[in-house]
């Protein structure tokens, strides 16, 4: 049974790299924020930033009328909303779920309909920009939803985003545009890895190659951002290989739903799947280059040759 909310705090579920950045950026502009994560360490880290935290989603219902979901996939969305200790059935009517995970557009549409039937608003609001921009409140949000959903979520959006794209008046459009972004991002990372493998296999110094390409027409944002991870031999997972296994699978699934062949995305998916299968799934997505290294005779930069910190 739904309860009447006793406050207007904002809940953030998922205090990973992106969620922690979003929650702390909201704190810094003075919003009342309560974080939620299964990890005690994550909860303690948020408290150290000056926030409050709870261990289960349903604990947010008494104080929050806006809840931002920054979880990994649709399965986790289901769990935090409708599973044991789930949130959706406990929120007051008119409360807002801002769903930021990358999910299939068809799932976003169905979720919006389910929440609407419970007298809850949903903003389909996938995000882009990485952990650094999450921390500074400069994300891009690809969003769709009703006017009421936008009005309810305006303070949260102002705190977390530099740009909010309003793409439609119901859930689905935001996730559709995010899927196009993830198609390109995954393909660009795989292409950057393959190009660097080609250069190193030909004996070109990788630092020189990076310098030339970033000042040439072949450059891309992903090449410029991810190749330094390779050069520094730092595969700390700012965005993991397995994220693109998931996201490119969603691209592939959506293509099948639309009878649209996407051979370039399929090729990139195979490379990320191979990297995951080789044991690199939890490493940074730049680790897809290790698939090429295993198949050919070239050396990757070694950690003990590196100075400086990993690129964000």
PDB file of C-alpha atoms in Angstrom:
ATOM      1  CA  UNK A   1       0.000   0.000   0.000  1.00  0.00           C
ATOM      2  CA  UNK A   2       1.284   3.448  -0.921  1.00  0.00           C
ATOM      3  CA  UNK A   3       2.159   5.830   1.860  1.00  0.00           C
ATOM      4  CA  UNK A   4       2.023   9.589   2.002  1.00  0.00           C
ATOM      5  CA  UNK A   5       5.513  11.049   1.725  1.00  0.00           C
ATOM      6  CA  UNK A   6       6.736  12.948   4.748  1.00  0.00           C
ATOM      7  CA  UNK A   7       9.394  14.942   2.927  1.00  0.00           C
ATOM      8  CA  UNK A   8      10.712  16.051  -0.419  1.00  0.00           C
ATOM      9  CA  UNK A   9      14.228  14.639  -0.415  1.00  0.00           C
ATOM     10  CA  UNK A  10      15.789  13.174  -3.544  1.00  0.00           C
ATOM     11  CA  UNK A  11      16.836   9.534  -3.436  1.00  0.00           C
ATOM     12  CA  UNK A  12      19.722   8.256  -5.536  1.00  0.00           C
ATOM     13  CA  UNK A  13      19.849   4.479  -5.926  1.00  0.00           C
ATOM     14  CA  UNK A  14      23.241   3.186  -7.054  1.00  0.00           C
ATOM     15  CA  UNK A  15      26.305   4.885  -5.578  1.00  0.00           C
ATOM     16  CA  UNK A  16      28.859   3.716  -8.107  1.00  0.00           C
ATOM     17  CA  UNK A  17      31.092   6.097 -10.040  1.00  0.00           C
ATOM     18  CA  UNK A  18      28.183   7.792 -11.819  1.00  0.00           C
ATOM     19  CA  UNK A  19      25.637   7.652  -9.011  1.00  0.00           C
ATOM     20  CA  UNK A  20      28.082   8.922  -6.410  1.00  0.00           C
ATOM     21  CA  UNK A  21      28.958  11.849  -8.647  1.00  0.00           C
ATOM     22  CA  UNK A  22      25.306  12.681  -9.230  1.00  0.00           C
ATOM     23  CA  UNK A  23      24.435  12.450  -5.540  1.00  0.00           C
ATOM     24  CA  UNK A  24      27.362  14.602  -4.404  1.00  0.00           C
ATOM     25  CA  UNK A  25      26.743  17.222  -7.086  1.00  0.00           C
ATOM     26  CA  UNK A  26      23.184  17.519  -5.772  1.00  0.00           C
ATOM     27  CA  UNK A  27      24.451  17.864  -2.208  1.00  0.00           C
ATOM     28  CA  UNK A  28      26.771  20.659  -3.238  1.00  0.00           C
ATOM     29  CA  UNK A  29      23.913  22.802  -4.544  1.00  0.00           C
ATOM     30  CA  UNK A  30      22.002  22.309  -1.310  1.00  0.00           C
ATOM     31  CA  UNK A  31      19.485  19.633  -2.251  1.00  0.00           C
ATOM     32  CA  UNK A  32      18.443  17.116   0.428  1.00  0.00           C
ATOM     33  CA  UNK A  33      19.776  13.788  -0.891  1.00  0.00           C
ATOM     34  CA  UNK A  34      19.582  10.260   0.477  1.00  0.00           C
ATOM     35  CA  UNK A  35      21.790   7.650  -1.174  1.00  0.00           C
ATOM     36  CA  UNK A  36      21.030   3.950  -1.435  1.00  0.00           C
ATOM     37  CA  UNK A  37      23.361   1.105  -2.316  1.00  0.00           C
ATOM     38  CA  UNK A  38      23.827  -2.546  -1.393  1.00  0.00           C
ATOM     39  CA  UNK A  39      27.495  -1.804  -0.714  1.00  0.00           C
ATOM     40  CA  UNK A  40      28.217  -0.642   2.811  1.00  0.00           C
ATOM     41  CA  UNK A  41      31.474   0.895   1.591  1.00  0.00           C
ATOM     42  CA  UNK A  42      29.597   2.998  -0.977  1.00  0.00           C
ATOM     43  CA  UNK A  43      27.094   4.133   1.632  1.00  0.00           C
ATOM     44  CA  UNK A  44      29.881   5.096   4.020  1.00  0.00           C
ATOM     45  CA  UNK A  45      31.646   7.024   1.251  1.00  0.00           C
ATOM     46  CA  UNK A  46      28.499   9.045   0.588  1.00  0.00           C
ATOM     47  CA  UNK A  47      28.077   9.781   4.280  1.00  0.00           C
ATOM     48  CA  UNK A  48      31.687  10.989   4.304  1.00  0.00           C
ATOM     49  CA  UNK A  49      30.660  13.496   1.614  1.00  0.00           C
ATOM     50  CA  UNK A  50      27.984  14.823   3.963  1.00  0.00           C
ATOM     51  CA  UNK A  51      25.009  12.831   2.741  1.00  0.00           C
ATOM     52  CA  UNK A  52      22.671  10.304   4.325  1.00  0.00           C
ATOM     53  CA  UNK A  53      22.338   6.711   3.183  1.00  0.00           C
ATOM     54  CA  UNK A  54      20.083   3.671   3.450  1.00  0.00           C
ATOM     55  CA  UNK A  55      20.621   0.043   2.540  1.00  0.00           C
ATOM     56  CA  UNK A  56      17.325  -0.824   0.831  1.00  0.00           C
ATOM     57  CA  UNK A  57      15.197   1.058  -1.723  1.00  0.00           C
ATOM     58  CA  UNK A  58      11.947   0.952   0.252  1.00  0.00           C
ATOM     59  CA  UNK A  59      13.572   2.983   3.034  1.00  0.00           C
ATOM     60  CA  UNK A  60      13.544   5.998   0.716  1.00  0.00           C
ATOM     61  CA  UNK A  61       9.766   6.099   0.347  1.00  0.00           C
ATOM     62  CA  UNK A  62       8.981   7.890   3.602  1.00  0.00           C
ATOM     63  CA  UNK A  63      11.151  10.907   2.747  1.00  0.00           C
ATOM     64  CA  UNK A  64      11.592  11.040  -1.039  1.00  0.00           C
ATOM     65  CA  UNK A  65       9.212  12.089  -3.780  1.00  0.00           C
ATOM     66  CA  UNK A  66      11.937  11.991  -6.465  1.00  0.00           C
ATOM     67  CA  UNK A  67      14.141   8.928  -6.883  1.00  0.00           C
ATOM     68  CA  UNK A  68      16.983   8.721  -9.403  1.00  0.00           C
ATOM     69  CA  UNK A  69      17.970   5.216 -10.526  1.00  0.00           C
ATOM     70  CA  UNK A  70      21.656   4.959 -11.497  1.00  0.00           C
ATOM     71  CA  UNK A  71      21.897   1.183 -11.680  1.00  0.00           C
ATOM     72  CA  UNK A  72      23.469  -1.064 -14.311  1.00  0.00           C
ATOM     73  CA  UNK A  73      20.669  -2.714 -16.259  1.00  0.00           C
ATOM     74  CA  UNK A  74      16.977  -3.488 -16.552  1.00  0.00           C
ATOM     75  CA  UNK A  75      17.269  -6.418 -14.148  1.00  0.00           C
ATOM     76  CA  UNK A  76      18.517  -4.095 -11.416  1.00  0.00           C
ATOM     77  CA  UNK A  77      15.772  -1.578 -12.236  1.00  0.00           C
ATOM     78  CA  UNK A  78      13.227  -4.364 -11.716  1.00  0.00           C
ATOM     79  CA  UNK A  79      14.823  -5.378  -8.438  1.00  0.00           C
ATOM     80  CA  UNK A  80      14.939  -1.906  -6.879  1.00  0.00           C
ATOM     81  CA  UNK A  81      11.431  -1.015  -8.007  1.00  0.00           C
ATOM     82  CA  UNK A  82       9.462  -4.246  -7.741  1.00  0.00           C
ATOM     83  CA  UNK A  83      11.612  -6.794  -5.902  1.00  0.00           C
ATOM     84  CA  UNK A  84      11.772  -7.620  -2.218  1.00  0.00           C
ATOM     85  CA  UNK A  85      12.181  -4.304  -0.375  1.00  0.00           C
ATOM     86  CA  UNK A  86      11.361  -2.627  -3.690  1.00  0.00           C
ATOM     87  CA  UNK A  87      10.424   1.029  -3.881  1.00  0.00           C
ATOM     88  CA  UNK A  88       7.576   1.432  -6.351  1.00  0.00           C
ATOM     89  CA  UNK A  89       4.760   0.138  -4.149  1.00  0.00           C
ATOM     90  CA  UNK A  90       5.796   2.322  -1.221  1.00  0.00           C
ATOM     91  CA  UNK A  91       6.028   5.738  -2.869  1.00  0.00           C
ATOM     92  CA  UNK A  92       3.309   8.344  -2.494  1.00  0.00           C
ATOM     93  CA  UNK A  93       1.118   8.987  -5.565  1.00  0.00           C
ATOM     94  CA  UNK A  94       2.645  11.560  -7.881  1.00  0.00           C
ATOM     95  CA  UNK A  95       6.224  10.710  -6.949  1.00  0.00           C
ATOM     96  CA  UNK A  96       8.814  10.604  -9.733  1.00  0.00           C
ATOM     97  CA  UNK A  97      11.131   7.800 -10.840  1.00  0.00           C
ATOM     98  CA  UNK A  98      14.000   9.184 -12.942  1.00  0.00           C
ATOM     99  CA  UNK A  99      15.391   6.110 -14.703  1.00  0.00           C
ATOM    100  CA  UNK A 100      18.994   6.685 -15.879  1.00  0.00           C
ATOM    101  CA  UNK A 101      20.228   3.177 -16.759  1.00  0.00           C
ATOM    102  CA  UNK A 102      20.770   2.190 -20.388  1.00  0.00           C
ATOM    103  CA  UNK A 103      17.858  -0.128 -21.198  1.00  0.00           C
ATOM    104  CA  UNK A 104      15.998  -1.246 -24.302  1.00  0.00           C
ATOM    105  CA  UNK A 105      13.536   1.405 -25.529  1.00  0.00           C
ATOM    106  CA  UNK A 106      10.760  -1.199 -25.478  1.00  0.00           C
ATOM    107  CA  UNK A 107      11.485  -1.831 -21.796  1.00  0.00           C
ATOM    108  CA  UNK A 108      11.413   1.914 -21.034  1.00  0.00           C
ATOM    109  CA  UNK A 109       7.985   2.203 -22.676  1.00  0.00           C
ATOM    110  CA  UNK A 110       6.614  -0.749 -20.719  1.00  0.00           C
ATOM    111  CA  UNK A 111       8.090   0.512 -17.447  1.00  0.00           C
ATOM    112  CA  UNK A 112       6.502   3.903 -17.931  1.00  0.00           C
ATOM    113  CA  UNK A 113       3.114   2.269 -18.435  1.00  0.00           C
ATOM    114  CA  UNK A 114       3.504   0.140 -15.291  1.00  0.00           C
ATOM    115  CA  UNK A 115       4.480   3.118 -13.150  1.00  0.00           C
ATOM    116  CA  UNK A 116       1.697   5.259 -14.598  1.00  0.00           C
ATOM    117  CA  UNK A 117      -0.788   2.572 -13.555  1.00  0.00           C
ATOM    118  CA  UNK A 118       0.561   2.997  -9.999  1.00  0.00           C
ATOM    119  CA  UNK A 119       0.008   6.791 -10.156  1.00  0.00           C
ATOM    120  CA  UNK A 120       3.765   7.406 -10.386  1.00  0.00           C
ATOM    121  CA  UNK A 121       5.598   9.604 -12.876  1.00  0.00           C
ATOM    122  CA  UNK A 122       8.579   8.360 -14.877  1.00  0.00           C
ATOM    123  CA  UNK A 123      11.278  10.319 -16.619  1.00  0.00           C
ATOM    124  CA  UNK A 124      13.162   8.179 -19.131  1.00  0.00           C
ATOM    125  CA  UNK A 125      16.538   9.838 -18.552  1.00  0.00           C
ATOM    126  CA  UNK A 126      19.685   7.981 -19.678  1.00  0.00           C
ATOM    127  CA  UNK A 127      22.889   9.900 -19.038  1.00  0.00           C
ATOM    128  CA  UNK A 128      26.212  10.436 -20.779  1.00  0.00           C
ATOM    129  CA  UNK A 129      29.456  12.137 -19.825  1.00  0.00           C
ATOM    130  CA  UNK A 130      31.298   9.763 -17.524  1.00  0.00           C
ATOM    131  CA  UNK A 131      32.201   9.889 -13.866  1.00  0.00           C
ATOM    132  CA  UNK A 132      34.028  13.201 -14.116  1.00  0.00           C
ATOM    133  CA  UNK A 133      31.052  15.096 -15.512  1.00  0.00           C
ATOM    134  CA  UNK A 134      28.724  13.330 -13.094  1.00  0.00           C
ATOM    135  CA  UNK A 135      30.836  14.688 -10.259  1.00  0.00           C
ATOM    136  CA  UNK A 136      30.746  18.250 -11.612  1.00  0.00           C
ATOM    137  CA  UNK A 137      27.046  18.213 -12.487  1.00  0.00           C
ATOM    138  CA  UNK A 138      27.718  18.505 -16.223  1.00  0.00           C
ATOM    139  CA  UNK A 139      26.117  15.378 -17.648  1.00  0.00           C
ATOM    140  CA  UNK A 140      24.071  15.214 -20.825  1.00  0.00           C
ATOM    141  CA  UNK A 141      20.617  13.752 -20.191  1.00  0.00           C
ATOM    142  CA  UNK A 142      18.682  12.203 -23.082  1.00  0.00           C
ATOM    143  CA  UNK A 143      15.180  12.364 -21.691  1.00  0.00           C
ATOM    144  CA  UNK A 144      11.503  11.939 -22.384  1.00  0.00           C
ATOM    145  CA  UNK A 145       8.416  12.148 -20.204  1.00  0.00           C
ATOM    146  CA  UNK A 146       5.393  14.201 -19.306  1.00  0.00           C
ATOM    147  CA  UNK A 147       5.433  17.872 -18.390  1.00  0.00           C
ATOM    148  CA  UNK A 148       4.579  16.823 -14.834  1.00  0.00           C
ATOM    149  CA  UNK A 149       7.621  14.539 -14.711  1.00  0.00           C
ATOM    150  CA  UNK A 150       9.929  17.324 -15.882  1.00  0.00           C
ATOM    151  CA  UNK A 151       8.452  19.768 -13.378  1.00  0.00           C
ATOM    152  CA  UNK A 152       8.904  17.283 -10.555  1.00  0.00           C
ATOM    153  CA  UNK A 153      12.494  16.496 -11.545  1.00  0.00           C
ATOM    154  CA  UNK A 154      13.674  19.986 -12.475  1.00  0.00           C
ATOM    155  CA  UNK A 155      15.817  20.606  -9.382  1.00  0.00           C
ATOM    156  CA  UNK A 156      17.565  17.246  -9.765  1.00  0.00           C
ATOM    157  CA  UNK A 157      18.154  17.811 -13.476  1.00  0.00           C
ATOM    158  CA  UNK A 158      19.546  21.297 -12.853  1.00  0.00           C
ATOM    159  CA  UNK A 159      22.036  19.874 -10.349  1.00  0.00           C
ATOM    160  CA  UNK A 160      23.251  16.890 -12.379  1.00  0.00           C
ATOM    161  CA  UNK A 161      23.239  18.079 -15.992  1.00  0.00           C
ATOM    162  CA  UNK A 162      24.774  20.704 -18.216  1.00  0.00           C
ATOM    163  CA  UNK A 163      22.337  19.781 -20.994  1.00  0.00           C
ATOM    164  CA  UNK A 164      18.926  18.158 -20.792  1.00  0.00           C
ATOM    165  CA  UNK A 165      17.541  17.050 -24.155  1.00  0.00           C
ATOM    166  CA  UNK A 166      13.724  16.823 -24.114  1.00  0.00           C
ATOM    167  CA  UNK A 167      13.028  14.223 -26.786  1.00  0.00           C
ATOM    168  CA  UNK A 168       9.401  13.286 -26.275  1.00  0.00           C
ATOM    169  CA  UNK A 169       6.414  13.384 -23.964  1.00  0.00           C
ATOM    170  CA  UNK A 170       6.514   9.748 -22.839  1.00  0.00           C
ATOM    171  CA  UNK A 171       9.188   7.173 -21.910  1.00  0.00           C
ATOM    172  CA  UNK A 172      11.023   5.470 -24.755  1.00  0.00           C
ATOM    173  CA  UNK A 173      12.465   8.338 -26.768  1.00  0.00           C
ATOM    174  CA  UNK A 174      15.213   9.052 -24.246  1.00  0.00           C
ATOM    175  CA  UNK A 175      16.350   5.429 -24.238  1.00  0.00           C
ATOM    176  CA  UNK A 176      16.188   5.325 -28.042  1.00  0.00           C
ATOM    177  CA  UNK A 177      18.602   8.230 -28.410  1.00  0.00           C
ATOM    178  CA  UNK A 178      20.886   6.800 -25.707  1.00  0.00           C
ATOM    179  CA  UNK A 179      21.030   3.555 -27.684  1.00  0.00           C
ATOM    180  CA  UNK A 180      22.273   5.440 -30.757  1.00  0.00           C
ATOM    181  CA  UNK A 181      24.952   7.021 -28.557  1.00  0.00           C
ATOM    182  CA  UNK A 182      25.986   3.634 -27.158  1.00  0.00           C
ATOM    183  CA  UNK A 183      26.144   2.140 -30.649  1.00  0.00           C
ATOM    184  CA  UNK A 184      28.614   4.833 -31.672  1.00  0.00           C
ATOM    185  CA  UNK A 185      30.555   4.771 -28.409  1.00  0.00           C
ATOM    186  CA  UNK A 186      31.069   1.002 -28.520  1.00  0.00           C
ATOM    187  CA  UNK A 187      32.042   0.995 -32.183  1.00  0.00           C
ATOM    188  CA  UNK A 188      34.443   3.900 -31.657  1.00  0.00           C
ATOM    189  CA  UNK A 189      36.189   2.213 -28.714  1.00  0.00           C
ATOM    190  CA  UNK A 190      36.570  -1.051 -30.622  1.00  0.00           C
ATOM    191  CA  UNK A 191      37.807   0.836 -33.698  1.00  0.00           C
ATOM    192  CA  UNK A 192      40.287   2.830 -31.604  1.00  0.00           C
ATOM    193  CA  UNK A 193      41.653  -0.403 -30.125  1.00  0.00           C
ATOM    194  CA  UNK A 194      41.948  -2.021 -33.548  1.00  0.00           C
ATOM    195  CA  UNK A 195      43.656   1.038 -35.014  1.00  0.00           C
ATOM    196  CA  UNK A 196      46.172   1.198 -32.178  1.00  0.00           C
ATOM    197  CA  UNK A 197      46.816  -2.539 -32.568  1.00  0.00           C
ATOM    198  CA  UNK A 198      47.501  -1.977 -36.260  1.00  0.00           C
ATOM    199  CA  UNK A 199      49.926   0.834 -35.531  1.00  0.00           C
ATOM    200  CA  UNK A 200      51.807  -1.067 -32.832  1.00  0.00           C
ATOM    201  CA  UNK A 201      51.921  -4.206 -34.984  1.00  0.00           C
ATOM    202  CA  UNK A 202      53.596  -2.078 -37.682  1.00  0.00           C
ATOM    203  CA  UNK A 203      56.174  -0.933 -35.134  1.00  0.00           C
ATOM    204  CA  UNK A 204      54.935   2.636 -34.628  1.00  0.00           C
ATOM    205  CA  UNK A 205      55.573   4.144 -31.207  1.00  0.00           C
ATOM    206  CA  UNK A 206      52.114   4.246 -29.542  1.00  0.00           C
ATOM    207  CA  UNK A 207      52.631   7.650 -27.917  1.00  0.00           C
ATOM    208  CA  UNK A 208      53.633   9.136 -31.259  1.00  0.00           C
ATOM    209  CA  UNK A 209      50.661   7.493 -32.925  1.00  0.00           C
ATOM    210  CA  UNK A 210      48.298   8.959 -30.342  1.00  0.00           C
ATOM    211  CA  UNK A 211      49.768  12.436 -30.830  1.00  0.00           C
ATOM    212  CA  UNK A 212      49.373  12.275 -34.608  1.00  0.00           C
ATOM    213  CA  UNK A 213      45.854  10.836 -34.684  1.00  0.00           C
ATOM    214  CA  UNK A 214      44.455  13.243 -32.092  1.00  0.00           C
ATOM    215  CA  UNK A 215      45.493  16.066 -34.418  1.00  0.00           C
ATOM    216  CA  UNK A 216      44.196  14.397 -37.578  1.00  0.00           C
ATOM    217  CA  UNK A 217      40.878  13.619 -39.235  1.00  0.00           C
ATOM    218  CA  UNK A 218      40.784  10.072 -37.870  1.00  0.00           C
ATOM    219  CA  UNK A 219      40.399  11.256 -34.283  1.00  0.00           C
ATOM    220  CA  UNK A 220      37.250  10.631 -32.233  1.00  0.00           C
ATOM    221  CA  UNK A 221      36.223  11.525 -28.694  1.00  0.00           C
ATOM    222  CA  UNK A 222      36.577   7.890 -27.667  1.00  0.00           C
ATOM    223  CA  UNK A 223      40.014   7.548 -29.277  1.00  0.00           C
ATOM    224  CA  UNK A 224      41.219  10.650 -27.473  1.00  0.00           C
ATOM    225  CA  UNK A 225      39.686   9.575 -24.145  1.00  0.00           C
ATOM    226  CA  UNK A 226      40.372   5.828 -24.077  1.00  0.00           C
ATOM    227  CA  UNK A 227      43.754   5.407 -25.760  1.00  0.00           C
ATOM    228  CA  UNK A 228      45.566   7.091 -22.827  1.00  0.00           C
ATOM    229  CA  UNK A 229      44.358   4.184 -20.678  1.00  0.00           C
ATOM    230  CA  UNK A 230      46.238   1.877 -23.056  1.00  0.00           C
ATOM    231  CA  UNK A 231      49.324   4.093 -23.127  1.00  0.00           C
ATOM    232  CA  UNK A 232      49.394   4.181 -19.324  1.00  0.00           C
ATOM    233  CA  UNK A 233      48.573   0.469 -18.995  1.00  0.00           C
ATOM    234  CA  UNK A 234      45.860   1.521 -16.566  1.00  0.00           C
ATOM    235  CA  UNK A 235      42.721  -0.562 -17.007  1.00  0.00           C
ATOM    236  CA  UNK A 236      41.013   0.614 -13.824  1.00  0.00           C
ATOM    237  CA  UNK A 237      37.323   0.317 -14.796  1.00  0.00           C
ATOM    238  CA  UNK A 238      35.989   3.825 -15.293  1.00  0.00           C
ATOM    239  CA  UNK A 239      33.604   2.102 -17.723  1.00  0.00           C
ATOM    240  CA  UNK A 240      33.991  -1.662 -17.883  1.00  0.00           C
ATOM    241  CA  UNK A 241      34.159  -4.009 -20.873  1.00  0.00           C
ATOM    242  CA  UNK A 242      31.022  -5.760 -19.625  1.00  0.00           C
ATOM    243  CA  UNK A 243      29.041  -2.514 -19.861  1.00  0.00           C
ATOM    244  CA  UNK A 244      29.490  -2.562 -23.627  1.00  0.00           C
ATOM    245  CA  UNK A 245      28.736  -6.262 -23.816  1.00  0.00           C
ATOM    246  CA  UNK A 246      25.397  -5.315 -22.246  1.00  0.00           C
ATOM    247  CA  UNK A 247      24.764  -2.137 -24.223  1.00  0.00           C
ATOM    248  CA  UNK A 248      25.739  -3.499 -27.639  1.00  0.00           C
ATOM    249  CA  UNK A 249      23.573  -6.533 -26.948  1.00  0.00           C
ATOM    250  CA  UNK A 250      20.675  -4.110 -26.407  1.00  0.00           C
ATOM    251  CA  UNK A 251      21.577  -2.407 -29.695  1.00  0.00           C
ATOM    252  CA  UNK A 252      21.571  -5.810 -31.394  1.00  0.00           C
ATOM    253  CA  UNK A 253      18.269  -6.814 -29.746  1.00  0.00           C
ATOM    254  CA  UNK A 254      16.606  -3.565 -30.797  1.00  0.00           C
ATOM    255  CA  UNK A 255      17.889  -4.002 -34.351  1.00  0.00           C
ATOM    256  CA  UNK A 256      16.249  -7.443 -34.466  1.00  0.00           C
ATOM    257  CA  UNK A 257      12.985  -5.952 -33.178  1.00  0.00           C
ATOM    258  CA  UNK A 258      13.138  -3.419 -36.030  1.00  0.00           C
ATOM    259  CA  UNK A 259      14.434  -5.880 -38.677  1.00  0.00           C
ATOM    260  CA  UNK A 260      17.457  -3.591 -39.081  1.00  0.00           C
ATOM    261  CA  UNK A 261      20.808  -5.239 -39.777  1.00  0.00           C
ATOM    262  CA  UNK A 262      23.758  -3.570 -38.000  1.00  0.00           C
ATOM    263  CA  UNK A 263      26.920  -5.487 -38.959  1.00  0.00           C
ATOM    264  CA  UNK A 264      29.324  -2.834 -37.625  1.00  0.00           C
ATOM    265  CA  UNK A 265      27.739  -2.886 -34.172  1.00  0.00           C
ATOM    266  CA  UNK A 266      27.686  -6.691 -34.289  1.00  0.00           C
ATOM    267  CA  UNK A 267      31.417  -6.775 -35.007  1.00  0.00           C
ATOM    268  CA  UNK A 268      32.156  -4.455 -32.081  1.00  0.00           C
ATOM    269  CA  UNK A 269      29.944  -6.604 -29.837  1.00  0.00           C
ATOM    270  CA  UNK A 270      31.975  -9.687 -30.767  1.00  0.00           C
ATOM    271  CA  UNK A 271      35.211  -7.951 -29.761  1.00  0.00           C
ATOM    272  CA  UNK A 272      33.838  -6.886 -26.370  1.00  0.00           C
ATOM    273  CA  UNK A 273      32.379 -10.362 -25.851  1.00  0.00           C
ATOM    274  CA  UNK A 274      35.779 -11.869 -26.647  1.00  0.00           C
ATOM    275  CA  UNK A 275      37.446  -9.505 -24.162  1.00  0.00           C
ATOM    276  CA  UNK A 276      34.936 -10.481 -21.487  1.00  0.00           C
ATOM    277  CA  UNK A 277      35.401 -14.166 -22.250  1.00  0.00           C
ATOM    278  CA  UNK A 278      39.162 -13.755 -21.927  1.00  0.00           C
ATOM    279  CA  UNK A 279      38.717 -12.490 -18.375  1.00  0.00           C
ATOM    280  CA  UNK A 280      38.805  -8.723 -18.973  1.00  0.00           C
ATOM    281  CA  UNK A 281      35.114  -8.019 -18.390  1.00  0.00           C
ATOM    282  CA  UNK A 282      35.641  -5.989 -15.210  1.00  0.00           C
ATOM    283  CA  UNK A 283      38.551  -4.008 -16.648  1.00  0.00           C
ATOM    284  CA  UNK A 284      38.196  -0.649 -18.369  1.00  0.00           C
ATOM    285  CA  UNK A 285      36.592  -0.929 -21.803  1.00  0.00           C
ATOM    286  CA  UNK A 286      39.917   0.062 -23.391  1.00  0.00           C
ATOM    287  CA  UNK A 287      41.021  -3.476 -22.450  1.00  0.00           C
ATOM    288  CA  UNK A 288      39.312  -4.661 -25.646  1.00  0.00           C
ATOM    289  CA  UNK A 289      42.747  -4.044 -27.215  1.00  0.00           C
ATOM    290  CA  UNK A 290      44.010  -7.097 -25.308  1.00  0.00           C
ATOM    291  CA  UNK A 291      41.980  -9.295 -27.666  1.00  0.00           C
ATOM    292  CA  UNK A 292      44.037  -7.990 -30.584  1.00  0.00           C
ATOM    293  CA  UNK A 293      47.258  -8.359 -28.612  1.00  0.00           C
ATOM    294  CA  UNK A 294      46.491 -12.008 -27.902  1.00  0.00           C
ATOM    295  CA  UNK A 295      45.873 -12.711 -31.587  1.00  0.00           C
ATOM    296  CA  UNK A 296      49.018 -11.047 -32.905  1.00  0.00           C
ATOM    297  CA  UNK A 297      52.641 -10.465 -31.991  1.00  0.00           C
ATOM    298  CA  UNK A 298      52.909  -6.975 -30.548  1.00  0.00           C
ATOM    299  CA  UNK A 299      53.593  -5.624 -27.087  1.00  0.00           C
ATOM    300  CA  UNK A 300      51.251  -3.368 -25.177  1.00  0.00           C
ATOM    301  CA  UNK A 301      52.698  -0.588 -23.016  1.00  0.00           C
ATOM    302  CA  UNK A 302      53.641  -1.938 -19.596  1.00  0.00           C
ATOM    303  CA  UNK A 303      52.564  -0.422 -16.293  1.00  0.00           C
ATOM    304  CA  UNK A 304      56.130  -0.006 -15.059  1.00  0.00           C
ATOM    305  CA  UNK A 305      56.884   2.216 -18.061  1.00  0.00           C
ATOM    306  CA  UNK A 306      54.107   4.625 -17.145  1.00  0.00           C
ATOM    307  CA  UNK A 307      53.951   7.821 -15.168  1.00  0.00           C
ATOM    308  CA  UNK A 308      50.880   9.849 -14.222  1.00  0.00           C
ATOM    309  CA  UNK A 309      47.267   8.972 -13.501  1.00  0.00           C
ATOM    310  CA  UNK A 310      44.580   7.352 -15.586  1.00  0.00           C
ATOM    311  CA  UNK A 311      42.533   9.570 -17.870  1.00  0.00           C
ATOM    312  CA  UNK A 312      38.994  10.299 -16.783  1.00  0.00           C
TER     313      UNK A 312
END
